[in-house]
Coordinates of C-alpha atoms and ligand atoms in Angstrom, one line a residue:
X165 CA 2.4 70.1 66.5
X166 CA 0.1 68.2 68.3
X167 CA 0.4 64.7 68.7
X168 CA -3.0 64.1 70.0
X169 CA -5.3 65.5 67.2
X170 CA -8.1 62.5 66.0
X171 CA -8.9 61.8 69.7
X172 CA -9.1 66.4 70.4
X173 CA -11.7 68.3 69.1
X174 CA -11.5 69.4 65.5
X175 CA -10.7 72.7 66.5
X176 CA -7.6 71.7 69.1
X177 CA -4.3 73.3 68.2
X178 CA -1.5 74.6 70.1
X179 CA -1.0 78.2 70.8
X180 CA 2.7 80.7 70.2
X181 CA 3.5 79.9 73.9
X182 CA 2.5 75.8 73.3
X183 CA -0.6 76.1 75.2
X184 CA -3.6 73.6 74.3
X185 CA -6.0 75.8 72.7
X186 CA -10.1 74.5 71.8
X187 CA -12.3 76.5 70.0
X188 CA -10.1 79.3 70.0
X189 CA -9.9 79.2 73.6
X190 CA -6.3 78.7 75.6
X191 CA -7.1 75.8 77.5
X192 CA -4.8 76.8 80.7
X193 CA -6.8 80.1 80.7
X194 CA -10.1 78.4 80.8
X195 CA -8.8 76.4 84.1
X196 CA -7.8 79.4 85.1
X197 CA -11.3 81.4 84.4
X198 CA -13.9 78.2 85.4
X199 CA -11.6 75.9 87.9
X200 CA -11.0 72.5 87.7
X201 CA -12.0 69.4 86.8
X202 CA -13.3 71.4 83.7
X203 CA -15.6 69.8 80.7
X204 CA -15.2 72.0 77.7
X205 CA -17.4 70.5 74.7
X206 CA -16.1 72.2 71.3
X207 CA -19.3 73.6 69.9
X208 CA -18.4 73.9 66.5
X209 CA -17.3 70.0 66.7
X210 CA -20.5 69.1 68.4
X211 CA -22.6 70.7 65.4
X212 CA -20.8 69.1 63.1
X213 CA -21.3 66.1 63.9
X214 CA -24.4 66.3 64.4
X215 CA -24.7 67.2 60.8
X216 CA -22.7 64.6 59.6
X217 CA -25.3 61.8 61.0
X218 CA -28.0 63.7 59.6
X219 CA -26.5 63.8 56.3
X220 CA -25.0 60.0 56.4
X221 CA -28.4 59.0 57.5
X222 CA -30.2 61.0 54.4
X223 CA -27.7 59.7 52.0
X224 CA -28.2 55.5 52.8
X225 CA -31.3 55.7 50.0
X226 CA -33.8 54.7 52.7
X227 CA -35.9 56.5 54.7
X228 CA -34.4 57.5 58.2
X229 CA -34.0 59.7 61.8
X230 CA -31.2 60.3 64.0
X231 CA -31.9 59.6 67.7
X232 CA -29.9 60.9 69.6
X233 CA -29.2 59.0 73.1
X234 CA -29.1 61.4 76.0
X235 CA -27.9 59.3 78.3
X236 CA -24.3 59.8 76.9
X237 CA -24.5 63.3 78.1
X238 CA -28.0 64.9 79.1
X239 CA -27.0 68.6 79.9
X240 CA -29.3 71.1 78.3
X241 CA -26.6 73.2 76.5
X242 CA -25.8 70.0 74.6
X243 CA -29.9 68.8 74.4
X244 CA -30.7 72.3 73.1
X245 CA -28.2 72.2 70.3
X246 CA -28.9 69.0 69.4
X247 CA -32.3 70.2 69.4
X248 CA -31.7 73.0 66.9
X249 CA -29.8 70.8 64.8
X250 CA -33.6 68.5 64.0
X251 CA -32.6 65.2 65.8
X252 CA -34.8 63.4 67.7
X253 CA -33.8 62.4 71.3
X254 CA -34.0 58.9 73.3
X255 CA -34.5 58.9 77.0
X256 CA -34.2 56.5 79.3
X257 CA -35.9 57.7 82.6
X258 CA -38.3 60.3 83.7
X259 CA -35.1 62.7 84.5
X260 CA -33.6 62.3 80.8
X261 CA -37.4 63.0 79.8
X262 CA -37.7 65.6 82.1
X263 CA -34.3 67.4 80.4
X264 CA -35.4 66.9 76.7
X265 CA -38.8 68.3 77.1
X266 CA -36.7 71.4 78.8
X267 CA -34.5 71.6 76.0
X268 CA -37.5 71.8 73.7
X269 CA -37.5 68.8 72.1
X270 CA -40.9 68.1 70.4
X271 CA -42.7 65.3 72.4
X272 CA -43.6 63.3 69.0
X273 CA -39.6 63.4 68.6
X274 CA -38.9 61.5 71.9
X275 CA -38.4 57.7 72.4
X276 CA -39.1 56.5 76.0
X277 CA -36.7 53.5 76.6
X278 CA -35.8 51.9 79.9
X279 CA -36.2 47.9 81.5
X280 CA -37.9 49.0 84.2
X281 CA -40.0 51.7 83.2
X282 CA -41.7 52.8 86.6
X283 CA -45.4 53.2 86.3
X284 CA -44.9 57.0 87.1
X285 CA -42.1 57.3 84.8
X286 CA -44.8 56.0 82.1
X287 CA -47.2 58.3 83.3
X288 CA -45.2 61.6 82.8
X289 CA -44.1 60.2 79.1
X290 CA -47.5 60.0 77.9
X291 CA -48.9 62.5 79.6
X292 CA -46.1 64.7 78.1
X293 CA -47.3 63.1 74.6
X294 CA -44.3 61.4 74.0
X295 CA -44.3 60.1 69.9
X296 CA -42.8 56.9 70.7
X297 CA -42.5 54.0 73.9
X298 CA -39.9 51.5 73.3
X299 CA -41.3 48.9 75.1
X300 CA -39.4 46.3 76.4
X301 CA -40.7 43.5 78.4
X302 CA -44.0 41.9 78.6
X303 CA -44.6 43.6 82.5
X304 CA -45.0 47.4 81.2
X305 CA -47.5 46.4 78.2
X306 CA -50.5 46.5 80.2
X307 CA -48.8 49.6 82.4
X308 CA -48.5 51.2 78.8
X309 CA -51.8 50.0 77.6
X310 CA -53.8 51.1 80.4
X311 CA -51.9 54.7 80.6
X312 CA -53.0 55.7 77.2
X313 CA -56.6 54.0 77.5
X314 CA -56.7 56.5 80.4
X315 CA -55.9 59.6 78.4
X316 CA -57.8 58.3 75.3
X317 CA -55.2 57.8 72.9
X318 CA -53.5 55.2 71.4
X319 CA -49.6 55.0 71.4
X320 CA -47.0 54.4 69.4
X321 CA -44.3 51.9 70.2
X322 CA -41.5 49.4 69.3
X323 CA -40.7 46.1 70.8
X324 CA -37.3 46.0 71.8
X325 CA -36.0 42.7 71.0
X326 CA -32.7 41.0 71.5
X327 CA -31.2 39.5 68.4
X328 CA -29.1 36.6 70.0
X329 CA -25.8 38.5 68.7
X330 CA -22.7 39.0 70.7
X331 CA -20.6 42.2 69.9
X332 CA -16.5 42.0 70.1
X333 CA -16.8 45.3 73.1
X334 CA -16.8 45.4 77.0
X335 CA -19.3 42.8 78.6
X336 CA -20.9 45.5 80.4
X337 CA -21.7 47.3 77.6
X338 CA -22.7 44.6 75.3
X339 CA -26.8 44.2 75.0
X340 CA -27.4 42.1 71.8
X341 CA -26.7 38.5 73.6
X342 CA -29.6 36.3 74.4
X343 CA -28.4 36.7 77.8
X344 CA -29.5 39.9 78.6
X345 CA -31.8 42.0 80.8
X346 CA -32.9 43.6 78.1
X347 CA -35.6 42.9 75.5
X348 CA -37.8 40.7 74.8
X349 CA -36.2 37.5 73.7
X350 CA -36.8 36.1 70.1
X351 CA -36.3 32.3 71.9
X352 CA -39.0 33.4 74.0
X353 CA -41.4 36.1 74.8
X354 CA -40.9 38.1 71.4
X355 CA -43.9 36.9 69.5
X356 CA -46.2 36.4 72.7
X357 CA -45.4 40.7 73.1
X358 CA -46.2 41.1 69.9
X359 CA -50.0 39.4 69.8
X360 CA -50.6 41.2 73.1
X361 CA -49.8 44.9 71.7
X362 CA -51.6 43.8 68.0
X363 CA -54.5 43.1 70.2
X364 CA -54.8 46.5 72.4
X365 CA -56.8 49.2 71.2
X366 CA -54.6 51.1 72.6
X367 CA -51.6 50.2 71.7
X368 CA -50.0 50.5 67.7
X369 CA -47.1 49.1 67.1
X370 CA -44.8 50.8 64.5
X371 CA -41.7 48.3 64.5
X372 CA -38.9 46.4 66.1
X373 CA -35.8 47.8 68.1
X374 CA -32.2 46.1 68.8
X375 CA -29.5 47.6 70.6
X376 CA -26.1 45.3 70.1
X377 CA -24.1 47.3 72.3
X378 CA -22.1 50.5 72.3
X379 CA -18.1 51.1 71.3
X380 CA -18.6 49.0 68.5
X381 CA -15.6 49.1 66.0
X382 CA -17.1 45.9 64.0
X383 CA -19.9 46.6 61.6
X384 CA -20.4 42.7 60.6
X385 CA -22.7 42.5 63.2
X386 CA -25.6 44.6 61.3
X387 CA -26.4 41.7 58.7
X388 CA -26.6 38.7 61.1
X389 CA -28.9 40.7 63.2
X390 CA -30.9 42.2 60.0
X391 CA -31.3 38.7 59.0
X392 CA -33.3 37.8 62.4
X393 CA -35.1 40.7 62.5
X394 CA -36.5 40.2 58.9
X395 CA -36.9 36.5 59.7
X396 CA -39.4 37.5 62.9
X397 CA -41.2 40.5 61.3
X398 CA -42.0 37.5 58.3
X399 CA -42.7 35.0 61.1
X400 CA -45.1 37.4 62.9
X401 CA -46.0 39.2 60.3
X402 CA -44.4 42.5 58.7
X403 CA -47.6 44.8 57.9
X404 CA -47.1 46.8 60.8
X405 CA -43.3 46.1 60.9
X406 CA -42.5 50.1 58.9
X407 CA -39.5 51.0 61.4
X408 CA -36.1 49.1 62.6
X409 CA -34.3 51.3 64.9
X410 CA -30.6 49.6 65.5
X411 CA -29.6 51.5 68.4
X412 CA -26.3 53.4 69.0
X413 CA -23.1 51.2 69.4
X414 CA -20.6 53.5 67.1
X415 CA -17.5 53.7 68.7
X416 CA -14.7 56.4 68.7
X417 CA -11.5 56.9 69.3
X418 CA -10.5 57.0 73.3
X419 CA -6.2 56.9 71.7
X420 CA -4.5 57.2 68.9
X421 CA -4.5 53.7 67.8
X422 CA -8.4 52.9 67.9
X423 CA -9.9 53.5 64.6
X424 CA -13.5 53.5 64.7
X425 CA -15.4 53.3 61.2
X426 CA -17.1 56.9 60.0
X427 CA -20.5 58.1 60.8
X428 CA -20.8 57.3 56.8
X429 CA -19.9 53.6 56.8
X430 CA -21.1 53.0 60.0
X431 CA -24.9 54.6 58.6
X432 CA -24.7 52.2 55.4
X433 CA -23.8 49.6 56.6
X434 CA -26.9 49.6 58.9
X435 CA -29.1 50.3 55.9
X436 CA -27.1 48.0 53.9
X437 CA -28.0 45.0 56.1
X438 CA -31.6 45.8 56.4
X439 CA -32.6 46.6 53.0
X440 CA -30.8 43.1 52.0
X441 CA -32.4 41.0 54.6
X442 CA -35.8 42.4 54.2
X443 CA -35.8 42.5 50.0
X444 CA -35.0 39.0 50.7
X445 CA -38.0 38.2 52.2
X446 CA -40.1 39.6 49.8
X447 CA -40.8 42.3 52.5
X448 CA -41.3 46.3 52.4
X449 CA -37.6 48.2 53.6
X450 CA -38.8 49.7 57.1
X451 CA -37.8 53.2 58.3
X452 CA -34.0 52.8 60.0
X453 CA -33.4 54.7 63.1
X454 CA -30.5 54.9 64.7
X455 CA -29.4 55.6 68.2
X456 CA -26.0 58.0 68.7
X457 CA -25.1 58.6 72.0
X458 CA -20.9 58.0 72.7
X459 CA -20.1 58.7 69.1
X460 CA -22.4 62.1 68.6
X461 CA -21.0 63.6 71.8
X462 CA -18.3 61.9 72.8
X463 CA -14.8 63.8 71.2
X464 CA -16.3 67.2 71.5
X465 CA -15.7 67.1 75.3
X466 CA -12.5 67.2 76.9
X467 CA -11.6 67.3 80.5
X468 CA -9.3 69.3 82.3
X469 CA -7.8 68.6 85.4
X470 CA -4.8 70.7 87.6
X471 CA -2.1 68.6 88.7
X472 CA -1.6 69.1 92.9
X473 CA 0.7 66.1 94.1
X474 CA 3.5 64.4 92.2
X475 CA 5.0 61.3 94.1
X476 CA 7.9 59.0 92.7
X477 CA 8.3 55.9 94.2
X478 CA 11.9 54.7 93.0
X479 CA 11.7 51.4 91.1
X480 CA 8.2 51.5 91.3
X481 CA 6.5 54.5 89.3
X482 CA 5.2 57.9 89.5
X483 CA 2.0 58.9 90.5
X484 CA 0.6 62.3 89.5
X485 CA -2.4 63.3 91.6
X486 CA -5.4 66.0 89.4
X487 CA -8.2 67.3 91.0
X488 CA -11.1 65.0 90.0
X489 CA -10.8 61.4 89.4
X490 CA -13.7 58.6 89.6
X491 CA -16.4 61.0 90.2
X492 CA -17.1 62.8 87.4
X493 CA -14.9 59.8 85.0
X494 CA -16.0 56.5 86.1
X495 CA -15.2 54.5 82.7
X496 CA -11.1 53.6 83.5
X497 CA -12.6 52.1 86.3
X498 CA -16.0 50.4 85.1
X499 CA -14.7 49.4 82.0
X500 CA -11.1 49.6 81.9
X501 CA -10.8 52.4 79.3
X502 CA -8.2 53.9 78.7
X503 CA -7.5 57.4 78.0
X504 CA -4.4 59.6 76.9
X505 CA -3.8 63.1 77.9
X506 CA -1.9 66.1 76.9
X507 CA -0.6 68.0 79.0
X508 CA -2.2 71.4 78.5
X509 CA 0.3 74.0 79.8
X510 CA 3.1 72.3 77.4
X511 CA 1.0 71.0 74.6
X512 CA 4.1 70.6 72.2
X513 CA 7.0 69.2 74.7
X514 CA 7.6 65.2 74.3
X515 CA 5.8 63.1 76.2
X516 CA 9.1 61.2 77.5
X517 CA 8.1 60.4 81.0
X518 CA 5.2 57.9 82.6
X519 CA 3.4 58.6 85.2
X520 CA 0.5 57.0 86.7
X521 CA -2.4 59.9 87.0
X522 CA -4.9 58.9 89.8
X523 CA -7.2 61.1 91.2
X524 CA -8.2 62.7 94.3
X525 CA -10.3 60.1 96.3
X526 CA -9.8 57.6 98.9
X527 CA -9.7 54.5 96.7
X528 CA -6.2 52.7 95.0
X529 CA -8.3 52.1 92.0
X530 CA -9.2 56.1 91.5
X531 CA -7.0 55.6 88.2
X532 CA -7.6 57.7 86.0
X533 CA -4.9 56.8 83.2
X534 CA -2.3 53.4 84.4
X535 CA 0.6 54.6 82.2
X536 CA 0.4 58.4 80.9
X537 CA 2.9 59.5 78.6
X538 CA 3.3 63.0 79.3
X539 CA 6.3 65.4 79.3
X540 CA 8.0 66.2 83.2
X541 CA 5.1 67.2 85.3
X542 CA 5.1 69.9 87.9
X543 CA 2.3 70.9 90.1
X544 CA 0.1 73.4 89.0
X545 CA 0.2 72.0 85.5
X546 CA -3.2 71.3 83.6
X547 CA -3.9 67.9 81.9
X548 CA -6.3 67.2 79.8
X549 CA -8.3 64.2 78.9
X550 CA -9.6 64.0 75.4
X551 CA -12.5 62.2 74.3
X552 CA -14.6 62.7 77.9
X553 CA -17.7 64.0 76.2
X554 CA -19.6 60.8 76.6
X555 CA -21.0 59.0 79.9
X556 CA -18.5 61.4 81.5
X557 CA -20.4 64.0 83.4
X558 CA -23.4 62.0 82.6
X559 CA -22.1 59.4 84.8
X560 CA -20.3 61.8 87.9
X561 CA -21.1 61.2 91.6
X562 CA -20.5 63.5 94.8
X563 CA -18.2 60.8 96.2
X564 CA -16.1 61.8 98.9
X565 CA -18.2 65.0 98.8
X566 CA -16.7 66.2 95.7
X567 CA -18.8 68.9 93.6
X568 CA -19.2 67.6 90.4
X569 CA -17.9 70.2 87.6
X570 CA -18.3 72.8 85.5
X571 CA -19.1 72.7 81.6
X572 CA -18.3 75.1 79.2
X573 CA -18.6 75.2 75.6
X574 CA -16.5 77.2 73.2
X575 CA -16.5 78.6 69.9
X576 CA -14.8 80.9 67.8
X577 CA -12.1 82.3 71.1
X578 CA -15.6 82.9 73.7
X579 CA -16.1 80.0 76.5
X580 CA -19.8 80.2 77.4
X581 CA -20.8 78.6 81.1
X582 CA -23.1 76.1 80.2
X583 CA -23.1 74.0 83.7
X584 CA -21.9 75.9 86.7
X585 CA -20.1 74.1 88.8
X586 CA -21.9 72.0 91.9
X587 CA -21.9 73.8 95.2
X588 CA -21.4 71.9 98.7
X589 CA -24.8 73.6 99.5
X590 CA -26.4 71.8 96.2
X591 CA -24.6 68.4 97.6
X592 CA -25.9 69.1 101.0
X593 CA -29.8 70.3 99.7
X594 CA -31.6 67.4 99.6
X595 CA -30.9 66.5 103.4
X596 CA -33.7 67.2 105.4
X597 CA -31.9 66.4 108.7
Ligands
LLP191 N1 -29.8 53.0 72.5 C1 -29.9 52.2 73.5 C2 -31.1 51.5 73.7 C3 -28.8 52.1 74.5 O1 -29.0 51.3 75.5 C4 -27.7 52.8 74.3 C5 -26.5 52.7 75.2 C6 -27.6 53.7 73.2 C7 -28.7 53.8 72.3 C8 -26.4 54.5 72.9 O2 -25.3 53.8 72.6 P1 -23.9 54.5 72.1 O3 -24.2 55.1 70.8 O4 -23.6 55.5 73.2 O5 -23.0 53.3 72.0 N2 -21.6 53.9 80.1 C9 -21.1 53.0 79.1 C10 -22.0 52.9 77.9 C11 -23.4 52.4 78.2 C12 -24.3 52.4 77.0 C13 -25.7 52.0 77.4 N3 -26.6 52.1 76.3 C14 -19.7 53.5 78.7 O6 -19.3 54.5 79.2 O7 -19.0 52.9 77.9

């Protein structure tokens, strides 16, 4: 029995010898096979869910796409299924461009977002053709505006606005405040950005965009920001006002006690809120898009680390040293998160110890979980952390020189190398000295 199961991937189960086994794969054999730190994304999981946001977006009774946001992950095994499985992808700098027009993403299915775009990141986006610039300050307009009067076209965007409301989740992760670097802001600039694009040639807007913030558990915050956003397109004018894309936010569980709404009510009661607070208005229902990044990829990765250093400190704690640690998982550190393994090797065995598992570089705060409950460790035991398959890897460094790791996916008992593992000579290539 595994105790662990809504934060593992669908597929996790324990093996006759009480091994963790994902996708059919034994978990210590894929440490074994590909080294560690490991990611192992569950590709069966991953599919899935993409298919559940299509189908909770097709079933809200109003027209709708699924974006997904590849900055929670942006490797091309997970781009390309995504891919296959018809989303549309959001990118947020030339190098998440760059990966989902590799992973074949049509360029009239990719949203360009960023604060800062540079002009060459601008550049490369239309001169790939992207569909769609979210734009979102009143500096890149004429940047925009003078890219696409330069290639003879004229280009879709949103204005990215924020709505003045403050999610319940981490302040570094919350975007919908007035106080915010992002956006265009309805107290100020909002309706001067919108007269400039109206009156480009080159420039058609299509609709409005609000991020609130991501790891959202509380869906109340889709009317209130509905409401404002129906209340501006009337103020300025709704004729050209035909999409609302809400950005990501949908939150999932990191333990066993979070309990983040489903795909299905989280999808409703974004269409919920907009349908109401436009109808109210006397206004046409735009086009909803939403944004998935954490919650599309985020529990079909795991991570797997090997235990090399086990030191009690009597009256104090024990810590339990892994292999990786705040370079390819930076969130317990960022943001506090807090994550709870299983110890891989003995996936059944009670978890009646606590240790502190750190990682392997020269920092005290390299914690990766403050109080693990995990059965007796030994060295050479593998741990795994669920729920890693968001702004994981996508976040990783080469601190301390440390290669960043492997990704595998598995499926039906095969592991597939997806991302080999960095190389000191790929950490050392870019020195010219
Ligand atoms: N759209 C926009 C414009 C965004 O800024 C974001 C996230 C998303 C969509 C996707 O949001 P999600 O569905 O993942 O909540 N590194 C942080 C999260 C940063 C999120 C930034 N923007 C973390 O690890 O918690």
């Amino acid at each position: 029995m595994l105790a662990a199961n809504q934060v593992l991937p669908s597929s996790a189960s324990v093996t006759p010898d009480g091994h963790l086994s994902i996708g059919g794969c034994d978990a210590v054999a894929l440490a074994d096979e590909f080294g560690t730190p490991l990611v192992v994304y569950d590709e069966q999981h991953l599919r899935q869910t993409a298919r559940d946001f299509v189908q909770a977006y097709a079933a809200v009774g109003l027209d709708a796409e699924v974006v997904y946001a590849s900055k929670a992950y942006f490797g091309l095994g997970v781009l390309r299924l995504l891919q296959q499985e018809g989303l549309s992808v959001d990118v947020a700098s030339g190098g998440e461009l760059h990966a989902a027009l590799a992973a074949g993403f049509a360029p009239g299915r990719i949203y360009l977002h960023g604060n800062n775009k540079s002009p060459h990141e601008i550049t490369e986006a239309l001169e790939a053709g992207v569909g769609t610039v979210v734009i979102d300050g009143f500096d890149e307009i004429a940047v925009i505006e003078r890219a696409a009067a330069a290639r003879g076209r004229r280009q879709r965007v949103l204005v990215r606005v924020t709505p003045g409301i403050d999610p319940a989740t981490h302040a570094a992760i919350a975007t919908g405040q007035v106080d915010s670097k992002f956006g265009f802001s309805l107290a100020g600039d909002a309706q001067r950005g919108v007269a400039a694009i109206r009156a480009s040639a080159h420039l058609e807007l299509v609709g409005l965009h609000a991020h609130l913030g991501s790891q959202l558990f509380d869906l109340s915050v889709f009317a209130p920001t509905a409401e404002v956003l129906a209340e501006f397109a009337r103020e300025v004018g709704a004729d050209d006002i035909g999409v609302v894309d809400l950005g990501g936010g949908l939150g999932v569980a990191y333990t066993r006690d979070h309990e983040p709404p489903s795909i299905a009510t989280f999808a409703q009661a974004q269409a919920d809120a907009l349908r109401s607070a436009f109808t109210a208005r006397g206004l046409r229902v735009p086009r909803l898009l939403c944004e998935p990044g954490r919650s599309m990829v985020g529990r079909s990765g795991v991570t797997l680390y090997r235990v090399g250093g086990i030191k009690p400190i009597p009256g104090v704690r024990t810590y339990a040293s892994v292999d990786g640690g705040m370079s390819d998982l930076l969130r317990p550190m960022l943001y506090g998160a807090v994550y709870e393994p299983v110890l891989a090797n003995r996936a059944s065995a009670d978890p009646d110890r606590t240790y502190r598992v750190v990682g392997k570089h020269c920092e005290s705060g390299d914690i990766l979980v403050a109080e693990a409950h995990l059965p007796e460790l030994a060295v050479g035991d593998v741990v795994c952390l669920p729920a890693t398959g968001a702004y994981g890897v996508a976040m990783a460094s080469n601190y301390n020189g440390q290669p960043r790791p492997a990704v595998v996916f598995v499926a039906d008992g095969r592991a597939r190398l997806v991302t080999r593992r960095e190389t000191y000579a790929d950490i050392l290539g870019r020195d010219l000295a």
